[in-house]
Amino acid sequence: MTYREAGVDIDAGEALVEAIKPLAKATARSGSDAGLGGFGAFFDLKAAGYRDPLLVSTTDGVGTKLKVAIEASRHDSVGIDLVAMCVNDLVVQGAEPLFFLDYFATGKLDVAAARVIIAGIADGCKQAGCALVGGETAEMPGMYAKGDYDLAGFAVGAVERDRALTGADVKEGDVVLGLASSGVHSNGFSLVRKIVEQAGVGWTEPCPFETRRSLGEALMTPTRIYVKSALAAIKAGGVKALAHITGGGLVDNVPRVLPDALQADIDGSSWKLPSVFGWLMKTGGVPREDMTRTFNCGIGMIAVVAPDSEARITQVLKDHGETVYRIGSIVPRASGAEGCIVRNIGHW
């Protein structure tokens, strides 16, 4: 009996590596040649321009959004989601993403489909300015049903020691800016899938909350990558903290970058709830408080800035393509109170 007869095709894996080498090469940046095929990848921090860097690392996945990709046969954007979930976590600490590695596992390797998925990863890396330096492709018959696959991502970034963002200097009176999301991003899809199932709408059917797109196409809108705009804002000076709004929503993520004695007071009426969230809330009967702890509700990243920096930072973010809202301020935190309160959510 051979390995191929057991369900693993080494030739297919090697064919995939050859197919994706040009994709990786297109993500090359200073410090890396973004080559594939070796046992490991070198990165030269000195060549990347760092003097006294701290390394920052993250790992994440796409969650059950992958089930939507599989069932809707839309694989071209989940790679962007994978990169976004990692690099957006890096940039909130002031770090520039340097390189990225992926883990792709499936029961039976389809080289053409895998190339599409990894092309999305390469696209995300280009958006973030980091190099795709390698990864792992695992063909594991018996572990995954036909057509199923899983993705994990790993990113490493760097920040000069004296420029790391910790949120330690956030003060009462500072302004909270919200950067618009591109949609659901990559959190809460277990609930999304339940609601879609309850609604009885197929992935290829017309989207009930958008025109000209199918439901699957709309829900597969990739997670927005905020790296270049956030780094530009940090470079401009005045950004005290950033928070990536993922699982836990505004309520749980914003306090992670605030001193214990402070609270973010956010006005839910300061931005319009995107139609996808309104549809999910109404169709699923989701309580408003649960919406704010499950989804980003239209705000994918927040920046805490000094009042005298608000106008300047807002303009820098807008110049880099962001839609920016002033959504709240930093206030004293009462004993036992949560680190973030979202008021006026009934206005959505």
CSV table of C-alpha atoms in Angstrom, one decimal:
chain,number,residue,atom,x,y,z
A,1,MET,CA,0.0,0.0,0.0
A,2,THR,CA,1.3,3.5,-0.8
A,3,TYR,CA,0.8,6.9,0.8
A,4,ARG,CA,-1.3,8.0,-2.2
A,5,GLU,CA,-3.6,4.9,-1.7
A,6,ALA,CA,-4.0,6.0,1.9
A,7,GLY,CA,-5.3,9.4,0.7
A,8,VAL,CA,-2.3,11.6,0.7
A,9,ASP,CA,-0.8,12.9,-2.6
A,10,ILE,CA,2.7,14.3,-2.1
A,11,ASP,CA,2.8,15.3,-5.8
A,12,ALA,CA,-0.3,17.5,-5.3
A,13,GLY,CA,1.3,19.2,-2.3
A,14,GLU,CA,4.5,19.9,-4.3
A,15,ALA,CA,2.4,21.2,-7.2
A,16,LEU,CA,0.6,23.6,-4.9
A,17,VAL,CA,4.0,24.9,-3.6
A,18,GLU,CA,5.1,25.6,-7.2
A,19,ALA,CA,1.7,27.2,-8.0
A,20,ILE,CA,1.9,29.6,-5.1
A,21,LYS,CA,5.5,30.6,-5.3
A,22,PRO,CA,4.7,33.6,-7.6
A,23,LEU,CA,2.0,34.7,-5.1
A,24,ALA,CA,4.5,34.7,-2.2
A,25,LYS,CA,7.2,36.4,-4.3
A,26,ALA,CA,4.7,39.3,-5.0
A,27,THR,CA,4.5,40.0,-1.3
A,28,ALA,CA,8.3,40.5,-0.8
A,29,ARG,CA,9.3,43.5,1.3
A,30,SER,CA,12.5,44.9,2.8
A,31,GLY,CA,14.0,42.3,5.2
A,32,SER,CA,12.6,39.3,3.3
A,33,ASP,CA,12.8,37.8,-0.1
A,34,ALA,CA,9.5,35.9,0.5
A,35,GLY,CA,10.8,32.7,-0.9
A,36,LEU,CA,9.0,29.3,-0.4
A,37,GLY,CA,10.3,25.8,-0.3
A,38,GLY,CA,12.8,25.8,2.5
A,39,PHE,CA,12.4,24.5,6.1
A,40,GLY,CA,12.3,28.1,7.5
A,41,ALA,CA,12.4,31.7,6.5
A,42,PHE,CA,14.9,34.3,7.5
A,43,PHE,CA,13.9,37.9,8.2
A,44,ASP,CA,16.5,40.7,8.5
A,45,LEU,CA,15.2,43.4,11.0
A,46,LYS,CA,18.2,45.6,10.3
A,47,ALA,CA,17.4,45.6,6.6
A,48,ALA,CA,13.8,46.5,7.5
A,49,GLY,CA,15.1,49.7,9.2
A,50,TYR,CA,14.8,48.9,12.9
A,51,ARG,CA,17.2,50.1,15.6
A,52,ASP,CA,15.8,48.7,18.9
A,53,PRO,CA,12.8,46.7,18.0
A,54,LEU,CA,10.3,44.7,20.0
A,55,LEU,CA,8.8,41.7,18.2
A,56,VAL,CA,5.0,41.3,18.4
A,57,SER,CA,3.3,38.0,17.4
A,58,THR,CA,-0.3,37.0,16.8
A,59,THR,CA,-2.2,33.9,15.6
A,60,ASP,CA,-5.8,33.6,14.6
A,61,GLY,CA,-8.3,31.9,12.3
A,62,VAL,CA,-11.4,32.7,10.4
A,63,GLY,CA,-13.8,30.7,12.5
A,64,THR,CA,-17.1,29.3,11.1
A,65,LYS,CA,-17.1,31.9,8.3
A,66,LEU,CA,-15.2,29.1,6.6
A,67,LYS,CA,-18.4,27.1,6.6
A,68,VAL,CA,-20.1,29.9,4.6
A,69,ALA,CA,-17.2,30.0,2.2
A,70,ILE,CA,-17.5,26.2,1.7
A,71,GLU,CA,-21.3,26.1,1.4
A,72,ALA,CA,-21.4,29.2,-0.8
A,73,SER,CA,-18.4,28.1,-2.9
A,74,ARG,CA,-16.7,31.4,-2.4
A,75,HIS,CA,-13.0,30.8,-1.4
A,76,ASP,CA,-11.4,33.9,-2.9
A,77,SER,CA,-11.6,36.2,0.2
A,78,VAL,CA,-11.2,34.0,3.3
A,79,GLY,CA,-7.4,34.4,2.9
A,80,ILE,CA,-7.8,38.2,3.3
A,81,ASP,CA,-9.9,37.5,6.5
A,82,LEU,CA,-7.2,35.3,7.8
A,83,VAL,CA,-4.5,37.9,7.4
A,84,ALA,CA,-6.7,40.7,8.7
A,85,MET,CA,-7.5,39.0,11.9
A,86,CYS,CA,-3.8,38.7,12.7
A,87,VAL,CA,-2.3,41.9,11.4
A,88,ASN,CA,-5.1,44.1,12.9
A,89,ASP,CA,-4.2,42.7,16.3
A,90,LEU,CA,-0.5,43.6,15.6
A,91,VAL,CA,-1.1,47.2,14.7
A,92,VAL,CA,-3.0,48.0,17.8
A,93,GLN,CA,0.3,47.7,19.7
A,94,GLY,CA,1.9,50.1,17.2
A,95,ALA,CA,3.6,47.2,15.4
A,96,GLU,CA,4.3,47.0,11.6
A,97,PRO,CA,3.5,43.5,10.3
A,98,LEU,CA,6.6,42.1,8.8
A,99,PHE,CA,5.8,38.5,7.8
A,100,PHE,CA,3.0,36.0,7.7
A,101,LEU,CA,2.7,32.2,7.7
A,102,ASP,CA,-0.4,30.2,7.1
A,103,TYR,CA,-1.6,26.7,7.9
A,104,PHE,CA,-4.0,25.1,5.5
A,105,ALA,CA,-5.5,21.7,6.2
A,106,THR,CA,-8.0,19.6,4.2
A,107,GLY,CA,-9.1,16.0,3.7
A,108,LYS,CA,-8.3,15.9,-0.1
A,109,LEU,CA,-6.0,18.5,-1.6
A,110,ASP,CA,-7.6,20.3,-4.6
A,111,VAL,CA,-4.6,22.3,-6.0
A,112,ALA,CA,-6.8,24.7,-8.0
A,113,ALA,CA,-9.1,25.6,-5.0
A,114,ALA,CA,-6.1,25.8,-2.6
A,115,ARG,CA,-4.3,28.2,-4.9
A,116,VAL,CA,-7.4,30.5,-4.9
A,117,ILE,CA,-7.5,30.4,-1.1
A,118,ILE,CA,-3.8,31.2,-0.8
A,119,ALA,CA,-4.0,33.9,-3.4
A,120,GLY,CA,-6.4,35.6,-1.0
A,121,ILE,CA,-3.8,35.3,1.8
A,122,ALA,CA,-1.2,36.9,-0.6
A,123,ASP,CA,-3.7,39.7,-1.3
A,124,GLY,CA,-4.2,40.3,2.4
A,125,CYS,CA,-0.4,40.4,2.9
A,126,LYS,CA,0.0,43.0,0.2
A,127,GLN,CA,-2.7,45.1,1.8
A,128,ALA,CA,-0.9,44.9,5.1
A,129,GLY,CA,2.6,45.4,3.7
A,130,CYS,CA,3.9,42.1,5.1
A,131,ALA,CA,5.6,39.2,3.3
A,132,LEU,CA,4.1,35.7,3.0
A,133,VAL,CA,7.2,33.8,3.9
A,134,GLY,CA,5.8,30.2,4.2
A,135,GLY,CA,3.3,27.9,5.7
A,136,GLU,CA,2.1,24.4,5.9
A,137,THR,CA,-0.3,22.4,3.7
A,138,ALA,CA,-1.7,19.3,5.4
A,139,GLU,CA,-3.7,16.7,3.6
A,140,MET,CA,-5.4,14.6,6.2
A,141,PRO,CA,-8.0,12.1,4.9
A,142,GLY,CA,-10.5,11.1,7.6
A,143,MET,CA,-10.1,14.3,9.5
A,144,TYR,CA,-12.2,16.5,7.2
A,145,ALA,CA,-15.4,15.8,5.2
A,146,LYS,CA,-15.2,16.1,1.4
A,147,GLY,CA,-14.7,19.8,0.5
A,148,ASP,CA,-14.0,20.9,4.0
A,149,TYR,CA,-10.8,22.7,5.0
A,150,ASP,CA,-9.4,24.8,7.9
A,151,LEU,CA,-7.1,27.8,8.0
A,152,ALA,CA,-4.9,29.3,10.7
A,153,GLY,CA,-2.6,32.3,10.4
A,154,PHE,CA,0.5,33.5,12.2
A,155,ALA,CA,1.9,37.1,11.9
A,156,VAL,CA,5.0,38.7,13.3
A,157,GLY,CA,5.5,42.4,13.5
A,158,ALA,CA,7.9,44.9,15.1
A,159,VAL,CA,7.8,48.3,16.8
A,160,GLU,CA,10.6,50.4,18.1
A,161,ARG,CA,10.8,50.0,21.9
A,162,ASP,CA,10.0,53.6,22.6
A,163,ARG,CA,7.0,53.7,20.3
A,164,ALA,CA,5.0,50.7,21.5
A,165,LEU,CA,1.3,51.5,22.1
A,166,THR,CA,0.1,50.3,25.5
A,167,GLY,CA,-2.7,52.7,26.4
A,168,ALA,CA,-0.9,53.6,29.6
A,169,ASP,CA,-1.2,57.4,28.9
A,170,VAL,CA,-4.9,57.4,28.1
A,171,LYS,CA,-6.6,60.1,30.2
A,172,GLU,CA,-10.0,61.3,31.2
A,173,GLY,CA,-11.4,63.5,28.4
A,174,ASP,CA,-9.6,61.7,25.5
A,175,VAL,CA,-11.7,61.1,22.4
A,176,VAL,CA,-12.8,57.8,21.0
A,177,LEU,CA,-12.8,57.6,17.2
A,178,GLY,CA,-14.5,54.7,15.4
A,179,LEU,CA,-13.3,53.4,12.1
A,180,ALA,CA,-16.0,51.8,10.0
A,181,SER,CA,-16.0,48.1,9.4
A,182,SER,CA,-16.6,46.4,6.0
A,183,GLY,CA,-19.4,44.2,7.5
A,184,VAL,CA,-19.5,41.3,9.9
A,185,HIS,CA,-15.7,40.7,9.4
A,186,SER,CA,-14.9,37.3,10.9
A,187,ASN,CA,-16.7,37.0,14.2
A,188,GLY,CA,-20.1,35.8,15.2
A,189,PHE,CA,-20.6,33.5,12.2
A,190,SER,CA,-22.0,30.6,14.3
A,191,LEU,CA,-24.9,33.0,15.2
A,192,VAL,CA,-25.0,34.3,11.6
A,193,ARG,CA,-25.4,30.8,10.2
A,194,LYS,CA,-28.1,30.0,12.7
A,195,ILE,CA,-30.1,33.1,11.7
A,196,VAL,CA,-29.7,32.3,8.0
A,197,GLU,CA,-30.9,28.8,8.5
A,198,GLN,CA,-33.9,30.1,10.5
A,199,ALA,CA,-34.6,32.6,7.7
A,200,GLY,CA,-34.5,29.8,5.1
A,201,VAL,CA,-32.4,31.9,2.6
A,202,GLY,CA,-29.9,30.1,0.5
A,203,TRP,CA,-26.4,31.4,0.0
A,204,THR,CA,-26.9,31.9,-3.7
A,205,GLU,CA,-30.2,33.6,-3.4
A,206,PRO,CA,-30.6,37.4,-3.6
A,207,CYS,CA,-29.3,39.1,-0.4
A,208,PRO,CA,-32.3,40.4,1.7
A,209,PHE,CA,-30.3,43.5,3.0
A,210,GLU,CA,-28.4,44.5,-0.2
A,211,THR,CA,-29.2,44.7,-3.8
A,212,ARG,CA,-27.2,43.2,-6.7
A,213,ARG,CA,-25.5,40.5,-4.6
A,214,SER,CA,-26.2,37.1,-3.3
A,215,LEU,CA,-26.5,36.5,0.4
A,216,GLY,CA,-23.3,34.4,0.4
A,217,GLU,CA,-21.4,37.1,-1.5
A,218,ALA,CA,-22.5,39.8,0.9
A,219,LEU,CA,-21.6,37.9,4.0
A,220,MET,CA,-18.2,36.9,2.6
A,221,THR,CA,-17.2,40.5,2.3
A,222,PRO,CA,-13.6,40.3,3.7
A,223,THR,CA,-12.5,41.8,7.0
A,224,ARG,CA,-11.1,45.3,6.5
A,225,ILE,CA,-7.3,45.6,7.0
A,226,TYR,CA,-6.5,48.8,9.0
A,227,VAL,CA,-2.7,48.5,9.0
A,228,LYS,CA,-1.6,51.2,6.7
A,229,SER,CA,-4.1,53.8,7.9
A,230,ALA,CA,-3.4,53.0,11.6
A,231,LEU,CA,0.4,53.2,11.1
A,232,ALA,CA,0.0,56.5,9.3
A,233,ALA,CA,-2.1,57.8,12.2
A,234,ILE,CA,0.5,56.6,14.8
A,235,LYS,CA,3.3,58.2,12.8
A,236,ALA,CA,1.4,61.5,12.8
A,237,GLY,CA,1.4,61.5,16.6
A,238,GLY,CA,-1.4,61.7,19.1
A,239,VAL,CA,-2.8,58.2,19.0
A,240,LYS,CA,-2.8,56.9,22.6
A,241,ALA,CA,-4.5,53.5,22.0
A,242,LEU,CA,-6.0,51.3,19.3
A,243,ALA,CA,-8.5,48.4,19.8
A,244,HIS,CA,-9.4,45.8,17.1
A,245,ILE,CA,-13.1,45.1,17.5
A,246,THR,CA,-13.5,41.3,17.2
A,247,GLY,CA,-15.4,38.7,19.3
A,248,GLY,CA,-16.8,40.5,22.3
A,249,GLY,CA,-17.6,43.6,20.3
A,250,LEU,CA,-17.0,47.1,21.6
A,251,VAL,CA,-18.0,46.2,25.2
A,252,ASP,CA,-15.2,43.7,25.7
A,253,ASN,CA,-12.4,44.8,23.4
A,254,VAL,CA,-12.1,48.6,24.2
A,255,PRO,CA,-11.4,48.0,27.9
A,256,ARG,CA,-8.4,45.9,26.9
A,257,VAL,CA,-6.4,49.0,26.0
A,258,LEU,CA,-7.6,51.3,28.9
A,259,PRO,CA,-6.1,51.8,32.4
A,260,ASP,CA,-8.3,50.2,35.0
A,261,ALA,CA,-9.5,53.5,36.4
A,262,LEU,CA,-11.0,54.6,33.1
A,263,GLN,CA,-14.1,53.8,31.0
A,264,ALA,CA,-15.0,54.4,27.4
A,265,ASP,CA,-18.4,56.1,27.2
A,266,ILE,CA,-19.7,55.3,23.7
A,267,ASP,CA,-22.7,56.8,22.0
A,268,GLY,CA,-24.4,54.2,19.8
A,269,SER,CA,-26.3,56.9,17.9
A,270,SER,CA,-23.1,58.5,16.5
A,271,TRP,CA,-23.0,56.1,13.6
A,272,LYS,CA,-25.6,54.3,11.4
A,273,LEU,CA,-25.9,50.6,12.0
A,274,PRO,CA,-25.0,48.9,8.6
A,275,SER,CA,-27.9,47.0,7.0
A,276,VAL,CA,-26.4,43.6,7.6
A,277,PHE,CA,-26.5,44.0,11.3
A,278,GLY,CA,-30.0,45.4,11.3
A,279,TRP,CA,-31.2,42.3,9.3
A,280,LEU,CA,-29.4,39.9,11.6
A,281,MET,CA,-30.9,41.6,14.7
A,282,LYS,CA,-34.4,41.7,13.3
A,283,THR,CA,-34.4,38.3,11.6
A,284,GLY,CA,-32.8,36.5,14.6
A,285,GLY,CA,-34.5,38.5,17.3
A,286,VAL,CA,-31.1,39.2,18.7
A,287,PRO,CA,-31.2,41.4,21.9
A,288,ARG,CA,-29.4,44.7,21.3
A,289,GLU,CA,-27.0,44.1,24.2
A,290,ASP,CA,-26.1,40.8,22.7
A,291,MET,CA,-25.4,42.5,19.3
A,292,THR,CA,-22.8,44.7,21.0
A,293,ARG,CA,-21.0,41.7,22.5
A,294,THR,CA,-21.1,39.5,19.4
A,295,PHE,CA,-20.6,41.8,16.4
A,296,ASN,CA,-18.6,44.9,15.6
A,297,CYS,CA,-21.9,46.6,14.7
A,298,GLY,CA,-20.2,48.7,12.0
A,299,ILE,CA,-17.0,49.8,14.0
A,300,GLY,CA,-14.0,47.6,13.2
A,301,MET,CA,-11.3,49.5,15.0
A,302,ILE,CA,-11.2,52.3,17.6
A,303,ALA,CA,-8.6,54.9,18.2
A,304,VAL,CA,-8.2,56.8,21.5
A,305,VAL,CA,-6.7,60.2,20.8
A,306,ALA,CA,-6.0,63.4,22.7
A,307,PRO,CA,-8.7,66.1,22.1
A,308,ASP,CA,-6.2,68.5,20.5
A,309,SER,CA,-5.2,65.7,18.0
A,310,GLU,CA,-8.7,64.7,17.0
A,311,ALA,CA,-9.0,66.7,13.9
A,312,ARG,CA,-5.5,66.0,12.6
A,313,ILE,CA,-5.8,62.2,13.3
A,314,THR,CA,-9.3,62.1,11.8
A,315,GLN,CA,-8.0,63.7,8.6
A,316,VAL,CA,-5.0,61.3,8.3
A,317,LEU,CA,-7.3,58.3,8.7
A,318,LYS,CA,-9.7,59.7,6.1
A,319,ASP,CA,-6.8,60.4,3.7
A,320,HIS,CA,-6.0,56.7,4.0
A,321,GLY,CA,-9.5,55.6,3.0
A,322,GLU,CA,-11.1,55.2,6.4
A,323,THR,CA,-14.6,56.3,7.3
A,324,VAL,CA,-14.2,57.9,10.8
A,325,TYR,CA,-16.8,58.7,13.5
A,326,ARG,CA,-16.4,60.4,16.8
A,327,ILE,CA,-18.2,57.8,18.9
A,328,GLY,CA,-17.3,58.7,22.5
A,329,SER,CA,-14.9,59.8,25.2
A,330,ILE,CA,-12.9,58.5,28.1
A,331,VAL,CA,-14.5,59.0,31.6
A,332,PRO,CA,-13.7,57.9,35.1
A,333,ARG,CA,-14.7,54.3,35.8
A,334,ALA,CA,-16.8,53.7,38.9
A,335,SER,CA,-16.0,50.8,41.2
A,336,GLY,CA,-17.4,47.6,39.7
A,337,ALA,CA,-18.4,49.2,36.4
A,338,GLU,CA,-17.5,47.8,33.0
A,339,GLY,CA,-14.7,49.3,31.1
A,340,CYS,CA,-16.9,50.3,28.2
A,341,ILE,CA,-20.6,51.3,28.1
A,342,VAL,CA,-22.5,51.7,24.8
A,343,ARG,CA,-25.4,54.2,25.3
A,344,ASN,CA,-28.3,54.9,23.0
A,345,ILE,CA,-28.2,51.5,21.3
A,346,GLY,CA,-32.0,51.8,21.0
A,347,HIS,CA,-31.4,54.4,18.3
A,348,TRP,CA,-30.2,51.7,15.8
